[in-house]
Short mmCIF file of C-alpha atoms in Angstrom, two decimals:
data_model
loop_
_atom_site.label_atom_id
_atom_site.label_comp_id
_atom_site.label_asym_id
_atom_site.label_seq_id
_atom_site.Cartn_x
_atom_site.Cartn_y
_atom_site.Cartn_z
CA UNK B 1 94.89 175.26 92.94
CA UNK B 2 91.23 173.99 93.65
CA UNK B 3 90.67 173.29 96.92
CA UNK B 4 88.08 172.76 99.71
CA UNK B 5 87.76 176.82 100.29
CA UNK B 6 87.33 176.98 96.30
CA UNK B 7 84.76 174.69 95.96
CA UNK B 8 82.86 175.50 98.57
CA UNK B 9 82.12 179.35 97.73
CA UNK B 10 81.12 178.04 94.49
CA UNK B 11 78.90 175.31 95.66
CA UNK B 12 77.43 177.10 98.75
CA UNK B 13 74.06 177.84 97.26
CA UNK B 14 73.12 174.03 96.02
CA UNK B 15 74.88 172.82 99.52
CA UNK B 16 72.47 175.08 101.11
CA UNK B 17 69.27 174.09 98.91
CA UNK B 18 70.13 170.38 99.36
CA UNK B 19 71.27 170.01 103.16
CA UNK B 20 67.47 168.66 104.34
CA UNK B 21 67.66 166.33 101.51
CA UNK B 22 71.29 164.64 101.99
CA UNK B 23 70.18 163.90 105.54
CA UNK B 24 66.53 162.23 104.41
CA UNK B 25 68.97 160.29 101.78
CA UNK B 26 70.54 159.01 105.00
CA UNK B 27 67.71 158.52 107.09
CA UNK B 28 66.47 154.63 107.78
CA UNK B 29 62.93 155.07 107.28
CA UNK B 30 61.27 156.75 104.70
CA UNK B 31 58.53 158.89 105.13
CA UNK B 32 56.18 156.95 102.39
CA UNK B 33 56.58 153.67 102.82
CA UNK B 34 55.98 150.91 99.87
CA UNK B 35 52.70 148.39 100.51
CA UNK B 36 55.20 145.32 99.67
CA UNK B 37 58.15 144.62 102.06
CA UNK B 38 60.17 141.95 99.90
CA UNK B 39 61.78 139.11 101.67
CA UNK B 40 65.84 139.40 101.77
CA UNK B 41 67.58 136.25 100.58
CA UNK B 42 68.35 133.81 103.17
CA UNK B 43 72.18 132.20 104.11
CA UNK B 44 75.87 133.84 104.26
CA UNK B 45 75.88 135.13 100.30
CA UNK B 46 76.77 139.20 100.63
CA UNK B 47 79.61 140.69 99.11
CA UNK B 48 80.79 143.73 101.20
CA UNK B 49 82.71 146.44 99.75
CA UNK B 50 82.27 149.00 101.84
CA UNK B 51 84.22 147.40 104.85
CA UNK B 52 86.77 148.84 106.99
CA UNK B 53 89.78 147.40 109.31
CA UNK B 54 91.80 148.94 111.76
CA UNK B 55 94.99 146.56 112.30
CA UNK B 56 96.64 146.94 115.76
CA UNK B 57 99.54 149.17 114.53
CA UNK B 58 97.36 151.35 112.36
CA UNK B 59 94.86 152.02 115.25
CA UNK B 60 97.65 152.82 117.83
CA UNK B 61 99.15 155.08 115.54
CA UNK B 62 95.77 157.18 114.98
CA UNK B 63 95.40 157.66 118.39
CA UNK B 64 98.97 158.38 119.42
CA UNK B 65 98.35 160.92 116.66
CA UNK B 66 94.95 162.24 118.29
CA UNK B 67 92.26 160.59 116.28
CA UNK B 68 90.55 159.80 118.90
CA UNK B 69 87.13 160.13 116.58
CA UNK B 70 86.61 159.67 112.78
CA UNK B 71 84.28 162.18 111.44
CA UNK B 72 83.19 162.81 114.46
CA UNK B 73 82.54 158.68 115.41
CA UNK B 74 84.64 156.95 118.20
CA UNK B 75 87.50 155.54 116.67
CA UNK B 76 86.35 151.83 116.52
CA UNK B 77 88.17 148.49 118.40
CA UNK B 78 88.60 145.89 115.23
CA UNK B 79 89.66 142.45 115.21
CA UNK B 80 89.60 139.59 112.16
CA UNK B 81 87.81 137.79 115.09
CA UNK B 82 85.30 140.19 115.35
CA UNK B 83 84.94 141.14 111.77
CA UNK B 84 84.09 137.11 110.77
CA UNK B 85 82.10 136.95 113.68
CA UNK B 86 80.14 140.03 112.43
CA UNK B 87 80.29 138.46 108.83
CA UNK B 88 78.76 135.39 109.47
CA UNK B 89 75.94 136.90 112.22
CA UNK B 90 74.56 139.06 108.75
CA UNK B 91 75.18 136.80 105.75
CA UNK B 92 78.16 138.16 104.43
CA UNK B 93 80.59 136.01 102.62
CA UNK B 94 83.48 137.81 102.21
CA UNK B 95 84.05 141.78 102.93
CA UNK B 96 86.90 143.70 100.81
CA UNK B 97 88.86 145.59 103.61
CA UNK B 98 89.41 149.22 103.29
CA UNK B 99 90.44 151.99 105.69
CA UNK B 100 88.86 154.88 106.27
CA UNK B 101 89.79 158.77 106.42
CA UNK B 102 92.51 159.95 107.38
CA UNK B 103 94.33 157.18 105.77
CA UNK B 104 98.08 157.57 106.32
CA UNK B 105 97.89 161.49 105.36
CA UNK B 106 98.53 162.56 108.98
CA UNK B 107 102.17 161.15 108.46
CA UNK B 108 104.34 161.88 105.97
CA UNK B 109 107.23 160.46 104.09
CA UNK B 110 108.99 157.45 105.40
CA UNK B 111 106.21 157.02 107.98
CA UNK B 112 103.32 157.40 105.78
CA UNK B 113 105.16 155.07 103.60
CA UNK B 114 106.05 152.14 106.27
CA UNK B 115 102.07 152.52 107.63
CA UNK B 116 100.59 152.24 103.81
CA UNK B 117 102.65 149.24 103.48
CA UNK B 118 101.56 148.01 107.18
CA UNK B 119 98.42 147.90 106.27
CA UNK B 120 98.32 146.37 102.95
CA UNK B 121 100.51 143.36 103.97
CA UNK B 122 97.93 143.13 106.90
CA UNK B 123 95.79 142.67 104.89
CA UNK B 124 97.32 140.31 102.14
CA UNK B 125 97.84 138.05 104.82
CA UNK B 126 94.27 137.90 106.16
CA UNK B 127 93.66 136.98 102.54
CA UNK B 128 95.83 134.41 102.71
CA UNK B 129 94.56 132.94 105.56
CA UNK B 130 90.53 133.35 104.71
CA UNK B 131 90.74 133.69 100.88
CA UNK B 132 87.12 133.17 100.31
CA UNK B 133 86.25 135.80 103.57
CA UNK B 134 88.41 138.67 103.06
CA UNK B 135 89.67 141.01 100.04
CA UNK B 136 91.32 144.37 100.71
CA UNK B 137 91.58 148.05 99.12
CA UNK B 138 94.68 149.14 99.09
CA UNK B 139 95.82 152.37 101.17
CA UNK B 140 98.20 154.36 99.29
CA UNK B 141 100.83 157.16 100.97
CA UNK B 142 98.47 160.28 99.58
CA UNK B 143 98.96 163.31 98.85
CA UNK B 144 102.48 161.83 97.98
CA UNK B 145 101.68 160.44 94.24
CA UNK B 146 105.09 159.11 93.36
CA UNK B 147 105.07 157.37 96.77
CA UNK B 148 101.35 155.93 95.87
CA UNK B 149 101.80 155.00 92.47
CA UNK B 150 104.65 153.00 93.66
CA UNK B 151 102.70 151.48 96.40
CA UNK B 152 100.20 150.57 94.00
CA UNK B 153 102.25 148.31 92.10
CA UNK B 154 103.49 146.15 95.07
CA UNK B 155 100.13 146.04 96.56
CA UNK B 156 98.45 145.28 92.99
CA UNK B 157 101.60 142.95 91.49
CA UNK B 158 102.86 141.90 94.56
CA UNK B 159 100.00 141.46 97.45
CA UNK B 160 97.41 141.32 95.16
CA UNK B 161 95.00 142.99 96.39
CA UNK B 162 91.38 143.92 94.56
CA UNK B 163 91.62 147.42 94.14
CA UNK B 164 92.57 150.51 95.76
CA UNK B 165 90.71 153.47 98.24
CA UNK B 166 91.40 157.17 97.64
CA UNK B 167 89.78 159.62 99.70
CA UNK B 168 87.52 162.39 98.67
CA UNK B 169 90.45 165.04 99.50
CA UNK B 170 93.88 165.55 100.76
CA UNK B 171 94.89 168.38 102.44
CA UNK B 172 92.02 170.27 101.32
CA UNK B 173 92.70 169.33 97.40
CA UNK B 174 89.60 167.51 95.68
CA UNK B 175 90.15 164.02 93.44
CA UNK B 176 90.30 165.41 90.26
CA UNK B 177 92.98 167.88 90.56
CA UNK B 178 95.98 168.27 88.31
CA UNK B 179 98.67 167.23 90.67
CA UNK B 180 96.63 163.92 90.93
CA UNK B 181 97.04 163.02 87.03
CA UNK B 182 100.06 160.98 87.24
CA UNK B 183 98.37 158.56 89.36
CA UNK B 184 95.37 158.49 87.59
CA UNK B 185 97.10 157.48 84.89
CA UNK B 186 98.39 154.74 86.28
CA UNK B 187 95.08 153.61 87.16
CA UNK B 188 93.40 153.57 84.12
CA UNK B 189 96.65 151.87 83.07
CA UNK B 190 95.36 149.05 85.59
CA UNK B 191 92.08 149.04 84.80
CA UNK B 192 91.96 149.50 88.77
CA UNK B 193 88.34 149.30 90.83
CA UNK B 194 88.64 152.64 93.30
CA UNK B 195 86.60 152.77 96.19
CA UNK B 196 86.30 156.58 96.64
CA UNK B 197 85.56 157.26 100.32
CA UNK B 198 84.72 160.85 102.27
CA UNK B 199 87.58 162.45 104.26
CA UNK B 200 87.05 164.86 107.26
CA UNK B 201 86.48 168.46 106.82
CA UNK B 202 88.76 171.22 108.53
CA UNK B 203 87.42 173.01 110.90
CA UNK B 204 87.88 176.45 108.59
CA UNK B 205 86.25 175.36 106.10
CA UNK B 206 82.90 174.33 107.10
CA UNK B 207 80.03 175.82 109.09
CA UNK B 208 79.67 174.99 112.65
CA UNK B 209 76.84 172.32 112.98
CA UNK B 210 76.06 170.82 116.21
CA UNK B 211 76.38 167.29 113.96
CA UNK B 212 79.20 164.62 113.37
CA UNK B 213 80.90 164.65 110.07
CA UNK B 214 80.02 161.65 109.14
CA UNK B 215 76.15 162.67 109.35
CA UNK B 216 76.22 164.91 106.41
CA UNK B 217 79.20 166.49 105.38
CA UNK B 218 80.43 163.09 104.40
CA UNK B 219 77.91 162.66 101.82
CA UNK B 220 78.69 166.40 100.41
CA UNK B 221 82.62 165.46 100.85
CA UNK B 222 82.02 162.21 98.48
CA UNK B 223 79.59 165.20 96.54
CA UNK B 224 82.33 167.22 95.84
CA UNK B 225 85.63 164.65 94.90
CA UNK B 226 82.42 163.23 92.06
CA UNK B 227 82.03 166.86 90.72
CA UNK B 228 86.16 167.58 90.41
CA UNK B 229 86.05 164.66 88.88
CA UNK B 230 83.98 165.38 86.32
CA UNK B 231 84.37 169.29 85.70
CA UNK B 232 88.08 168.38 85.18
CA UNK B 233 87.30 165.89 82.95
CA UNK B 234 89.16 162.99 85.10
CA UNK B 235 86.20 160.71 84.14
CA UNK B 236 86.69 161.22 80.27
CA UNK B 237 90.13 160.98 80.18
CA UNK B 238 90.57 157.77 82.14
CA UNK B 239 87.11 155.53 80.74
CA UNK B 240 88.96 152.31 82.67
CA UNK B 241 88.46 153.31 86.01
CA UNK B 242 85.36 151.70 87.96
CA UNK B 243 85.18 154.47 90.77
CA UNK B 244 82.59 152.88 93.57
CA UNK B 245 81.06 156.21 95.51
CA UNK B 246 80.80 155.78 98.83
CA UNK B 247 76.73 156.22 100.87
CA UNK B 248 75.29 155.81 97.70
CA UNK B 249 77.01 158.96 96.22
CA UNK B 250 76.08 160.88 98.95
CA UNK B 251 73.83 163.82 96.90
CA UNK B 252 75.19 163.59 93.66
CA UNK B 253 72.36 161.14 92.10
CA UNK B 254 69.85 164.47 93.13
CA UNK B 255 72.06 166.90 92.02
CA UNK B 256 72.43 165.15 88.69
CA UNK B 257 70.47 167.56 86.62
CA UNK B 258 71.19 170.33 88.90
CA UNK B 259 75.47 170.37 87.83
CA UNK B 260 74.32 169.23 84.21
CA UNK B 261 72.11 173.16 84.22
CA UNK B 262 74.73 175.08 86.47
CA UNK B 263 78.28 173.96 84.22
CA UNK B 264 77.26 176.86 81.88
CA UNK B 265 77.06 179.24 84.60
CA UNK B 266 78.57 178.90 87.85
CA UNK B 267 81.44 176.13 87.38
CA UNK B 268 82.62 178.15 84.42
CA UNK B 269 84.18 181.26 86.19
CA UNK B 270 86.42 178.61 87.81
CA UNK B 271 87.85 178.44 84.65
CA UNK B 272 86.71 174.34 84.03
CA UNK B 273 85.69 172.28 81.26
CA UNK B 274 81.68 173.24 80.30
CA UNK B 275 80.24 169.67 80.60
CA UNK B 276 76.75 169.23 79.14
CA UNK B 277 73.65 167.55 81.06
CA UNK B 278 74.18 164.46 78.88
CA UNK B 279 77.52 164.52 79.76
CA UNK B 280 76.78 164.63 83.08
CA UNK B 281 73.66 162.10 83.33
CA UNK B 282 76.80 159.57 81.77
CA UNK B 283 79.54 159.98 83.79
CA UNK B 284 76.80 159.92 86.73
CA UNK B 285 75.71 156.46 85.38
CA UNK B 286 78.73 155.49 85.02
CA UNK B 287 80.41 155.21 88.29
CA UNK B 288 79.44 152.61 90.95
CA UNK B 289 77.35 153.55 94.20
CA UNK B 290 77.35 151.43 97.59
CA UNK B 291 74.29 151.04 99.60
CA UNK B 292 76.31 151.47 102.84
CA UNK B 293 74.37 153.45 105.79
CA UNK B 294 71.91 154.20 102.85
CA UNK B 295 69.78 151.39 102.14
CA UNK B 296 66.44 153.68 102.70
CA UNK B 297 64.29 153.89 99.65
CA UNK B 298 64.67 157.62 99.65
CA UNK B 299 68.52 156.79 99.20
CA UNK B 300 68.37 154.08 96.67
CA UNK B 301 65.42 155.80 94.41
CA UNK B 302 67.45 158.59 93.96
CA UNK B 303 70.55 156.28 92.52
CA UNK B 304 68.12 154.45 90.58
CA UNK B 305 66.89 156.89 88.72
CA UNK B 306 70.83 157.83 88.15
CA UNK B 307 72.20 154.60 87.37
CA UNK B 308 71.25 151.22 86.44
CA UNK B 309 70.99 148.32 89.12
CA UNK B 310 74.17 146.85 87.94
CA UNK B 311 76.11 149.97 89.24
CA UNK B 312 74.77 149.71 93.08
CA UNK B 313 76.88 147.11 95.30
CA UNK B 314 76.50 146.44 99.10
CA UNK B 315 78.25 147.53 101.96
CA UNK B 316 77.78 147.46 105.90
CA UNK B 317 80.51 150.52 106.86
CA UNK B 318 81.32 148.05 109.84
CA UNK B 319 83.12 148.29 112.33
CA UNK B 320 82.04 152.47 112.13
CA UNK B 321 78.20 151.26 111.82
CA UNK B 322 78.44 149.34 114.65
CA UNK B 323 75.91 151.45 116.45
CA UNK B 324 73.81 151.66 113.97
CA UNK B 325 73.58 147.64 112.99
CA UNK B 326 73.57 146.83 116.76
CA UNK B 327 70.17 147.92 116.93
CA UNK B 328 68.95 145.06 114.80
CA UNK B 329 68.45 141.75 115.41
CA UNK B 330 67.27 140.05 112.59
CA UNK B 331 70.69 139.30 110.99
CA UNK B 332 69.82 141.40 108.22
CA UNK B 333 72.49 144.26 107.64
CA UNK B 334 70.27 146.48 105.35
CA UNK B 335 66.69 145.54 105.70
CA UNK B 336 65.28 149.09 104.29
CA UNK B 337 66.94 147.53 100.35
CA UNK B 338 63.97 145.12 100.70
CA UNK B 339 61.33 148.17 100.85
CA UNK B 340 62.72 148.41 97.02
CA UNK B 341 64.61 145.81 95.79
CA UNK B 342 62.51 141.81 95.63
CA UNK B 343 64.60 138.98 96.82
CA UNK B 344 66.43 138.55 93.65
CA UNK B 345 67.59 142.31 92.99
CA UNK B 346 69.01 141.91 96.13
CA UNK B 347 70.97 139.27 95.76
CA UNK B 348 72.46 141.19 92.50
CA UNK B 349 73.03 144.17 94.45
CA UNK B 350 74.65 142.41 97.29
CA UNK B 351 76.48 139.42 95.27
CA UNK B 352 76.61 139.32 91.83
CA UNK B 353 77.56 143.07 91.40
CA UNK B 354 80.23 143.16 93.62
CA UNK B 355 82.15 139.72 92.59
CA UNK B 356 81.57 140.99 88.41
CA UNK B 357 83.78 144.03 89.37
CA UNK B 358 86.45 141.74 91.33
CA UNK B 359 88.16 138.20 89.54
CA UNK B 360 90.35 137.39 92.13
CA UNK B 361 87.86 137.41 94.86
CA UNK B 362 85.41 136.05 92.43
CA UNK B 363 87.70 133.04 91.50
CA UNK B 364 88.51 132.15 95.24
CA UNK B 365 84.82 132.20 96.06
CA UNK B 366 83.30 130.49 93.35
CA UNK B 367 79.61 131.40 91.94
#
């Protein structure tokens, strides 16, 4: 078994090297600014897909269940009132619902089940009512993988939905684990778009910060699902995934080279696959990165000089940015992209990439 205690004693020393940087990739200035601030495109055109919902039954449930925070941010209020209303006040067109960590893993069985399903119908119907404002993830009954690949189907073949979400870890075991395979299989199958979002960390296994999860340990969350991923050779294996990384990847676009160098060495006495650096630099490349709570250029250098363009799509994290957004008034949900992207990279990063990785919403919306 790999899990959260495993990886961490192996990865404490680059976690330690790279803590100050993570949280500069996060930050919403950056500390040397370009000359040329670029103009951001004008009307409602953005494509969210980092976007999150909390339908009435799904909410009560968290917090009957204690959740009263989500990595360490207030569990938020939601409403598809609210959410268009946010839409349309920061030019997005449509945003592709997801929810965020815990998912349904603090039920289990029939519960989990009935809540997964809950949601995704939810969903499906806001589609049907606003097909050119809303898509949806879908939330699957993990850790159960029979349970989720069955899910899958109705909310692929049946609700037709745009993709799914998996989070970083359940119960402490990383994406990328054996037990996981079935499922993955499945997906490749599908040719399914994953949005691959951060879970929480226990309490035993990380240090005691006077910080919020979702600050930093997020980023090294979303970090460490992208390294399983790759060390077990998940990314190889199943080529027909698109996996989208939430926060722009958190620090795995710095650490490229870094796991590339240390697979000879330090992954290996796990017993793993020895990837090369070229490997590496590929399967980096590879996989998608969202621009959500990073848009910094400090943030979005580092990607580019990981990935292409093409592989970097918008998203707002709202309702859980709320606090963050609220603070500016310019209807512009990302205004540090413009400090590196001109007008029409943006509207690539923010339209045209998203709707190339999603038909259905692509067909409902138009161009």
């Amino acid at each position: 078994m790999i899990n959260r205690r495993t990886l961490l004693a192996g990865a404490a020393t680059a976690t330690g090297a790279t803590a100050l940087g993570a949280a500069t990739l996060g930050s919403s200035t950056a500390s040397a600014e370009p000359a040329t601030q670029h103009a951001a495109p004008k009307g409602r055109y953005r494509i969210d897909l980092h976007a999150h919902f909390l339908p009435p039954e799904y909410r009560s449930a968290l917090i009957e269940h204690g959740h009263f925070t989500i990595g360490g941010y207030p569990t938020p209020t939601w409403s598809p009132e609210a959410d268009l209303a946010f839409a349309d006040y920061y030019g997005i067109a449509a945003r592709v619902l997801a929810v965020s960590d815990p998912g349904v893993s603090f039920l289990a069985g029939k519960e989990a089940n009935d809540l997964a399903r809950y949601c995704n119908t939810y969903a499906a119907g806001l589609i049907k009512r606003h097909p050119k404002r809303f898509g949806s993830f879908a939330v699957l009954p993990m850790p159960d993988v029979a349970a989720s690949i069955a899910e899958l189907a109705y909310a692929l073949d049946v609700l037709h939905l745009d993709g799914v979400t998996l989070l970083s870890a359940y119960d402490g075991v990383y994406l990328g684990d054996p037990r996981y395979e079935p499922l993955m299989v499945e997906l490749n199958r599908r040719s399914a778009y994953v949005f691959v979002h951060p879970a929480a960390i226990p309490d035993s296994a990380k240090p005691k910060l006077p910080v919020p999860d979702f600050l930093a340990e997020f980023t090294f969350d979303t970090t460490r699902a992208a390294i399983m991923m790759m060390t077990t050779g998940v990314l190889n294996r199943y080529p027909n995934i698109r996996f989208q990384l939430s926060h722009a990847g958190g620090t795995l676009p710095f650490l490229t080279h870094r796991i590339g160098v240390a697979s000879q060495t330090a992954v290996g006495r796990f017993g793993l696959p020895k990837i090369s650096l070229l490997d590496v630099q590929s399967q980096v490349a590879g996989m998608y990165y969202d621009t959500a709570l990073s848009a910094a250029p400090t943030a979005m250098n580092s990607v580019l000089a990981a990935t292409s363009r093409d592989h970097i799509v918008f998203g707002s994290d709202w309702p859980f940015s709320a606090l963050v957004l609220d603070q500016h008034g310019d209807h512009d949900p990302a205004p540090g992209l413009s400090q590196t992207f001109t007008s029409e990279q943006r509207l690539e990063i923010e339209r045209r990439n998203p709707l190339k990785q999603l038909p259905r919403l692509k067909a409902a919306i138009g161009k």
